[in-house]
Coordinates of C-alpha atoms and ligand atoms in Angstrom, one line a residue:
X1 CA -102.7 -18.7 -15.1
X2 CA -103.5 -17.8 -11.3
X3 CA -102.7 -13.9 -10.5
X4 CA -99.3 -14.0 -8.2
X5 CA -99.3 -11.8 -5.5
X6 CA -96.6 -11.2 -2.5
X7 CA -98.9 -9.6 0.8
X8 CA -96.5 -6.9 3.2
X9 CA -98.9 -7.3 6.8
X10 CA -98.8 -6.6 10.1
X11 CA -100.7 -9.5 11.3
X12 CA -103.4 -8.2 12.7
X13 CA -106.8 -9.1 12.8
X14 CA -107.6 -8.3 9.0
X15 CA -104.3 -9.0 7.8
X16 CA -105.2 -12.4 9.1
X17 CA -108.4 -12.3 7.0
X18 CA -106.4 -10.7 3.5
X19 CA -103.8 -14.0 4.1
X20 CA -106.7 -16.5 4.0
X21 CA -108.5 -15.0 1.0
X22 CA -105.3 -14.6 -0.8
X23 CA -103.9 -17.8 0.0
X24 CA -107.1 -19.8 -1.0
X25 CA -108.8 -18.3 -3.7
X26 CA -108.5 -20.2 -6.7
X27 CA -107.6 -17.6 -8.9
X28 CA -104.6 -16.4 -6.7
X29 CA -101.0 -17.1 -6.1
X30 CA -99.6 -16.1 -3.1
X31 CA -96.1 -16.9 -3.4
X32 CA -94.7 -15.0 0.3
X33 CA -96.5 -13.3 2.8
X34 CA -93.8 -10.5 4.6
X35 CA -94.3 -8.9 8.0
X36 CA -93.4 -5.6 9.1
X37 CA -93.9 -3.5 12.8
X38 CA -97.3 -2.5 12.8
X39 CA -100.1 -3.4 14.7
X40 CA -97.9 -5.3 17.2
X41 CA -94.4 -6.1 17.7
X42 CA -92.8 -7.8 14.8
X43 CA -92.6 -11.0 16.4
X44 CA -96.1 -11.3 17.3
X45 CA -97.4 -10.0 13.6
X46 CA -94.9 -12.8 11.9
X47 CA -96.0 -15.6 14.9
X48 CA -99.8 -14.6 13.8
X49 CA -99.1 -14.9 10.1
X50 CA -97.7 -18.4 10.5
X51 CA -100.7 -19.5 12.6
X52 CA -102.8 -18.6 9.9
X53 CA -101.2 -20.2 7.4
X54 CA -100.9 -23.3 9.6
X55 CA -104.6 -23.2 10.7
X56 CA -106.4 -23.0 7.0
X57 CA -103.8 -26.1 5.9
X58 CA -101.4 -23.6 3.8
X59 CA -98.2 -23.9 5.8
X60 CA -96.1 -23.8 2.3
X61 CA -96.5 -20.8 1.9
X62 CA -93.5 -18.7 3.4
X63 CA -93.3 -15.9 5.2
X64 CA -90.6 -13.6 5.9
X65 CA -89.7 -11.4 9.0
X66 CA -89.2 -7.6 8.1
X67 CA -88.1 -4.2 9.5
X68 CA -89.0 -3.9 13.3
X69 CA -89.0 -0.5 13.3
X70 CA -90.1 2.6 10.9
X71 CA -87.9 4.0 8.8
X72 CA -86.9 7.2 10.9
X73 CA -89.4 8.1 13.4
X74 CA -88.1 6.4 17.0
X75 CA -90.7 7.2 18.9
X76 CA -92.9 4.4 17.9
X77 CA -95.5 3.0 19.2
X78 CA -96.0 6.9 20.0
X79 CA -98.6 7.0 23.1
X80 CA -101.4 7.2 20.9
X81 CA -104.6 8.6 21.6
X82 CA -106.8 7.1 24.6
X83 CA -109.3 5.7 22.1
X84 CA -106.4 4.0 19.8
X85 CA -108.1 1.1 18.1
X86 CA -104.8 -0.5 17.6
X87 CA -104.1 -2.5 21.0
X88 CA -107.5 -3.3 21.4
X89 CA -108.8 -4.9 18.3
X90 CA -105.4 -6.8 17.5
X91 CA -104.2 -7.3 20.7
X92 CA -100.7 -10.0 20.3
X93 CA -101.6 -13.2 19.6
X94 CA -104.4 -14.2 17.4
X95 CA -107.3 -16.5 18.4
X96 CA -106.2 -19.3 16.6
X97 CA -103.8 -22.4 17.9
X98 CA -100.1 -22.0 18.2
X99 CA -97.9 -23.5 15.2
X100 CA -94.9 -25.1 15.3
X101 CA -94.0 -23.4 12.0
X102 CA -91.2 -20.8 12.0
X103 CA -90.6 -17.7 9.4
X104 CA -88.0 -18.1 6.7
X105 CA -84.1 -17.2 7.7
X106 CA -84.0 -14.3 4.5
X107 CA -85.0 -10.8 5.8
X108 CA -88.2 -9.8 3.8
X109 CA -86.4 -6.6 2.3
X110 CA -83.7 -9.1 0.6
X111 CA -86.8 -11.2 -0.2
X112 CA -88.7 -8.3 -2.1
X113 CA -85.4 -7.3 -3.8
X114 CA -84.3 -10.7 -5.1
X115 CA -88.0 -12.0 -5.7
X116 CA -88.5 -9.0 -8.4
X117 CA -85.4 -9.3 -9.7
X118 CA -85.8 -12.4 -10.4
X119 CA -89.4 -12.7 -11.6
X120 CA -90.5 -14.1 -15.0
X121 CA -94.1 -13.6 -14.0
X122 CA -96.2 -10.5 -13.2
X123 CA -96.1 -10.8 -9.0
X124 CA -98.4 -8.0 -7.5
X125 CA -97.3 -6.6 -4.3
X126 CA -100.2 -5.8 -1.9
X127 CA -98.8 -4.1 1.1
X128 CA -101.6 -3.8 3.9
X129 CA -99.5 -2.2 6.7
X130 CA -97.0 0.0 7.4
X131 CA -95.1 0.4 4.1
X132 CA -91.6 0.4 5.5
X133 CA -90.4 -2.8 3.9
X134 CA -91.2 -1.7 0.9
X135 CA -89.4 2.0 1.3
X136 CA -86.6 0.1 2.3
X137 CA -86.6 -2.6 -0.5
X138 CA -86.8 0.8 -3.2
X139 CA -83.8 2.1 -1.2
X140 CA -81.7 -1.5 -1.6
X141 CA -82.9 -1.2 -5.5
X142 CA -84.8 1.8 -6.8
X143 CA -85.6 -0.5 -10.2
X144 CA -88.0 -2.0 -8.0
X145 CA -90.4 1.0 -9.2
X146 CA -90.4 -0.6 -12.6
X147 CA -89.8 -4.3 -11.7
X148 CA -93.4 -4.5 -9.7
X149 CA -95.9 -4.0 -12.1
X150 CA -98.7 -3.2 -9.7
X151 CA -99.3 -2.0 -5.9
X152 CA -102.0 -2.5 -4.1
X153 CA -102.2 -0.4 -0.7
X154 CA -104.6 -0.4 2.3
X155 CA -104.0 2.7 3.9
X156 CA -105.1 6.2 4.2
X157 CA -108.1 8.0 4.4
X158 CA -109.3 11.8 2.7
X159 CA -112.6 12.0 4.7
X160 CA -111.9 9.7 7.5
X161 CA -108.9 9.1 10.1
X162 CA -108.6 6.1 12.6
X163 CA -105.2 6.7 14.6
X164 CA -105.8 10.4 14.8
X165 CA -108.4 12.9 13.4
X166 CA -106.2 13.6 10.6
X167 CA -104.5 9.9 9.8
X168 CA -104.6 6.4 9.0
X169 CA -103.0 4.0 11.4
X170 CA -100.5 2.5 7.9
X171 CA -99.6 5.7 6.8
X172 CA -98.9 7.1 10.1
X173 CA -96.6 4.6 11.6
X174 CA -94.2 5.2 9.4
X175 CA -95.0 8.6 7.2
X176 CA -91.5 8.8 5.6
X177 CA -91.9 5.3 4.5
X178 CA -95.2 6.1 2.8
X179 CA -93.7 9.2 1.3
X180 CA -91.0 7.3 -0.5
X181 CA -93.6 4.6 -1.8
X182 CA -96.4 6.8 -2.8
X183 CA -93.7 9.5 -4.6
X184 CA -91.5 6.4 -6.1
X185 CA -93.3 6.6 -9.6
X186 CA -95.3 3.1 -9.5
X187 CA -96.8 2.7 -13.0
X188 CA -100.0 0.9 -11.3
X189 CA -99.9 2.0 -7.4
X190 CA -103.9 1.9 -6.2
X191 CA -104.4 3.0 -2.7
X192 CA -107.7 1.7 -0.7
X193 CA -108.4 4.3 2.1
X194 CA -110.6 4.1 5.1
X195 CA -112.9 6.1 2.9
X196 CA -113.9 2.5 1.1
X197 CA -113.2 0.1 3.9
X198 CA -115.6 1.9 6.0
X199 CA -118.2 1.1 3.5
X200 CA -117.5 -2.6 3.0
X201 CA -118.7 -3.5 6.8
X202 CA -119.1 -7.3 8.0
X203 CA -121.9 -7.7 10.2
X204 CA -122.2 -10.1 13.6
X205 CA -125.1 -11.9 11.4
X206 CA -122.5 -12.2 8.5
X207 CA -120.1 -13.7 11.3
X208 CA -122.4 -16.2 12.2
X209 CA -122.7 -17.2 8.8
X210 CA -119.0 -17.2 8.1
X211 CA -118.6 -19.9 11.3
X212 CA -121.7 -22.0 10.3
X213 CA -119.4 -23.1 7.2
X214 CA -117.4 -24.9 9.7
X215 CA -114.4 -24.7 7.8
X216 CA -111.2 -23.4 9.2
X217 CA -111.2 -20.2 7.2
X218 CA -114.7 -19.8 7.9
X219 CA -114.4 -20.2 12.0
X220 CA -111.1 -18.5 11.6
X221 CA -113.0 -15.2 9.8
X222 CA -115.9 -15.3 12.5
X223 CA -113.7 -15.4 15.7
X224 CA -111.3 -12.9 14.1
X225 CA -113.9 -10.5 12.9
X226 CA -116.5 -11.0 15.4
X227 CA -113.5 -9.7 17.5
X228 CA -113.3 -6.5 16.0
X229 CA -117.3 -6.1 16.2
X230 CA -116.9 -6.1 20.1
X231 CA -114.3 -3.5 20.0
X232 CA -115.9 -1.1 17.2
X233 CA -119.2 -1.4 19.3
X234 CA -117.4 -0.2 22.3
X235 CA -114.9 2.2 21.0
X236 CA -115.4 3.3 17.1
X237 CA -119.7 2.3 16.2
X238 CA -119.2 2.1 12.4
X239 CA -122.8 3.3 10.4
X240 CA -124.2 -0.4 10.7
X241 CA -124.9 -1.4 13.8
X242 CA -122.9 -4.3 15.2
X243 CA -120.3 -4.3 12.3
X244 CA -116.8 -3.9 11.4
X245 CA -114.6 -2.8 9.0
X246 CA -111.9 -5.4 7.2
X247 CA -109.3 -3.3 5.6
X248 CA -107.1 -5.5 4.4
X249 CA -108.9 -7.9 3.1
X250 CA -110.6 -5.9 0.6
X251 CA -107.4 -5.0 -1.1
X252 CA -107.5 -9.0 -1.6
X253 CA -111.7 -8.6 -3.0
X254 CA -110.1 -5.7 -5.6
X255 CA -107.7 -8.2 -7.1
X256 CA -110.7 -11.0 -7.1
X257 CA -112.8 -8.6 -8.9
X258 CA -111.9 -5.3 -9.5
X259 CA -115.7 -4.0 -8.9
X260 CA -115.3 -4.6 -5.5
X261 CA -113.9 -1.1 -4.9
X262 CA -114.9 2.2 -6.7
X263 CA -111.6 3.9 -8.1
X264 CA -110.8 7.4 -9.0
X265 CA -107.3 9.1 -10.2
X266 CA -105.8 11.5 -7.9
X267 CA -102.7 13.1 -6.8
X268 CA -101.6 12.0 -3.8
X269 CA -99.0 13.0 -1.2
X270 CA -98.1 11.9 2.2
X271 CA -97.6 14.8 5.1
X272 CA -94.5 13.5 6.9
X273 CA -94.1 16.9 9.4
X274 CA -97.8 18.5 10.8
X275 CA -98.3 18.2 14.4
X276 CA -101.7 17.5 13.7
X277 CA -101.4 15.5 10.3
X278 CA -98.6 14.2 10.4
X279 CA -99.4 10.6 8.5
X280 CA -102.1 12.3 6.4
X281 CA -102.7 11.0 2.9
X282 CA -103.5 14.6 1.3
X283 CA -105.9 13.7 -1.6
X284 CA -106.0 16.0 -4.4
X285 CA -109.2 15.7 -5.3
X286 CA -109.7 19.0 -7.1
X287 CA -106.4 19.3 -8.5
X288 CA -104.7 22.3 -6.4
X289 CA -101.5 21.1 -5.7
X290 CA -100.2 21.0 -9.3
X291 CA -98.9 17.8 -9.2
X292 CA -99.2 14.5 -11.5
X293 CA -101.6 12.2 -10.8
X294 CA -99.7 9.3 -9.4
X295 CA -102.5 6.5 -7.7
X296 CA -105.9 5.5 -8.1
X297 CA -107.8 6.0 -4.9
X298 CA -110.9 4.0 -3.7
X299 CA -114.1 5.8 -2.5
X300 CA -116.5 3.4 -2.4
X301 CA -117.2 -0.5 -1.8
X302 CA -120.2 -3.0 -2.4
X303 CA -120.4 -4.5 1.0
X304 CA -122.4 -7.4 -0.1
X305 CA -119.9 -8.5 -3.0
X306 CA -117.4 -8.4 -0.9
X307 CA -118.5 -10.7 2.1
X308 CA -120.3 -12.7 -0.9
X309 CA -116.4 -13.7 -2.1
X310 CA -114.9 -14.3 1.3
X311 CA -118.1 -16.5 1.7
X312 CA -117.7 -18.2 -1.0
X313 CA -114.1 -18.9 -1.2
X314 CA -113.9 -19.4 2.7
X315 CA -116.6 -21.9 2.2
X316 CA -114.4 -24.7 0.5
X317 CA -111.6 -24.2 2.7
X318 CA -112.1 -27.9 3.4
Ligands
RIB401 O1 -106.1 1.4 9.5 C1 -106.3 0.1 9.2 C2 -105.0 -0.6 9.0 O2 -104.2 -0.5 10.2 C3 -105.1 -2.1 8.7 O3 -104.1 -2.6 7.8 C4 -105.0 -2.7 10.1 O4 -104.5 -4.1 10.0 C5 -103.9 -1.8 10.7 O5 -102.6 -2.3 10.2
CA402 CA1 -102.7 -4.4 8.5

């Protein structure tokens, strides 16, 4: 039986890339894509999820509009720092065709909440932006925490930060959020940092490659991530020349196959206050804090496996 998963994005430039592996591998079911604030406006992050959908031939799939705004802080977008990835290397709109198709009427909190109430099967939830969707669904019903049998989270960072020198851009758009989800009690919550998406980099080459397929997912992957190679090589050089991460979509690899991603138990907490970290995943790595283990973090990627499976799945996208 295929793997169902419902992805939580902020349609993006990588989210874009997580929605086309999830929604054509053949060994996944993505049953709803929900979008949350994030990258850009709501409106723009649920438009761009529906063009992809619509672009690599998968406009059943349904997406739902979520919160537009974080969960307390009103301040947001806060003027980020000069360098802030975040405009740049999503900008609004997507470079892929308009769609006619439109997001479903049910708000994507009443979606999650009736979806895993309702669920027969094992659906994993894969939230790859700012979780505040998902702290809001566990505030409708806290049995979510034991109705989702498994979370997987792009976001955070122990030795690296992106939005600020201490924080993820997920975790620090809406810190409270990520504070509810991370202390909620999840049975199976993994959280894939910065620390491993940094080390699963796609090359201009590899981009080349993915748009010599000629398929939509293929062309889709190369304008999308040859994108963010133009803005990392101006603003943020990553260790391989020319390259650039693509967060989200690992998340996507990890449920493919699991060796994608290197995985260690840790405590985890979320700092929600610190002018300077506020958003800061704090990693207990060496156990000071005293508290229970509550995630399994990711330090490391294989690069190659990973742009091996988007190649290959991306590849019959025909
Ligand atoms: O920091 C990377 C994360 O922030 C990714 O999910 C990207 O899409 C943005 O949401
Ligand atoms: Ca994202």
């Amino acid at each position: 039986m295929k793997r169902k998963l419902i992805l939580d994005v902020d349609t993006g430039t990588d989210d874009a890339v997580a929605i086309m592996l999830a929604a054509l591998h053949e060994d996944l079911d993505l049953i709803g894509v929900t979008t949350v604030n994030g990258n850009a406006e709501l409106h723009y992050c649920t438009d761009n999820s529906l063009r992809v959908l619509d672009y690599i031939g998968k406009p059943e799939i349904p997406v739902y509009a979520g919160c537009p705004k974080p969960l307390v802080r009103n301040d947001f977008p806060i003027p980020r720092t000069k360098n802030d990835l975040t405009e740049k290397i999503h900008g609004k709109h997507l470079p892929l065709p308009e769609t006619a198709l439109k997001a479903q009427k049910q708000h994507a909190v009443e979606y999650l909440v009736e979806t895993y109430r309702n669920a027969t099967d094992p659906i994993t939830l894969v939230p790859v932006a700012p979780l505040t969707n998902i702290a809001a669904a566990l505030a409708v019903e806290p049995k979510l925490v034991d109705l989702i049998p498994e979370v997987v989270i792009m976001g955070g960072g122990h030795d690296v930060g992106n939005v600020t020198p201490a924080a993820e851009f997920n975790i620090w758009a809406d810190p409270e959020a990520a504070y509810a989800v991370f202390n909620a009690g999840f049975e199976k919550l993994t959280m894939v940092p910065l620390d491993a998406t940094h080390k699963a980099l796609v090359t201009a080459t590899q981009c080349r490659q993915f748009d010599e397929l000629g398929t939509p997912a293929g062309k889709a992957m190369a304008a999308c991530t040859g994108h963010r190679i133009g803005i990392h090589d101006k603003i943020q050089k990553m260790d391989v020349e020319h390259s650039a991460p693509v967060h989200d979509a690992l998340c996507i690899a990890h449920l493919i196959q699991p060796e994608v991603i290197t995985l260690e138990e840790c405590p985890v907490d979320i700092e929600t206050q610190g002018a300077l970290t506020v958003g800061r995943t704090v990693v207990d790595k060496n156990r000071r804090g005293g508290k229970p283990v509550n995630c399994k973090v990711a330090f490391d990627a294989n690069a190659q496996l990973f742009v091996d499976i988007m190649m290959d799945t991306f590849a019959k996208n025909k």
